[in-house]
Amino acid sequence: RGPNFFRVARQWISIRKCYELVEVAEKRVGKYDWIYRTRSDLVWVSSLVPSLLNLSQSHVYVPAIGMTHVESYKCMNDHVFLCPRDLCRPYFHLLEIWESPHCQDRNGYPVLIPHGRREPPTENYNLMQSPGMTAQWFFFARYGGRRPCLLGSSWECCGVVRELLLFYAMARTSRTATIFVQCNSRMKKDARREVVRSREYR
């Protein structure tokens, strides 16, 4: 647990509640094809919803830039999440890996992160720990990522997560400005690099 533990936990509680509302709505209107989750404090400088025509039903998608350019955090951006309906559950029910009665804290059980594709965990396990990284590691691991990506790694290091080229900035508040847009040169610099990478896995 770090200083941001409860803030992050509240965020994922809200994400799960949103998903539960989607499930209620689907009973009335039918099952959605895709679910698109985005932070409410993003300032978009490109299309908010990407075209789904070139996206695979076998992958989930996160932004390629906007969080960090560090290679070991590849595929872990949680600002935006886009999933074909059948692959959405592990992300929106992330908290169950800690809440499950099957989550143990003693020897004798396999060390893993349950994928939760269809249902909550059904067998006992010891939760695999994050390798000194953020909470995003755990949703990354639920989708098949087992270790941080190294420079030059193929997309297999991301499991079924893939990155999309999305352009946005963060809306922030400060003591000197009520609201400001958090921009920096990295977004422009990385965008050129990511244009090439984003075309490789569509």
PDB file of C-alpha atoms in Angstrom, residues 1 38 49 87:
ATOM      1  CA  ARG A   1       0.000   0.000   0.000  1.00  0.00           C
ATOM      2  CA  THR A  38     -12.333   7.279 -20.536  1.00  0.00           C
ATOM      3  CA  VAL A  49     -13.851   7.595 -30.284  1.00  0.00           C
ATOM      4  CA  LEU A  87     -13.050  -9.114 -23.104  1.00  0.00           C
TER       5      LEU A  87
END
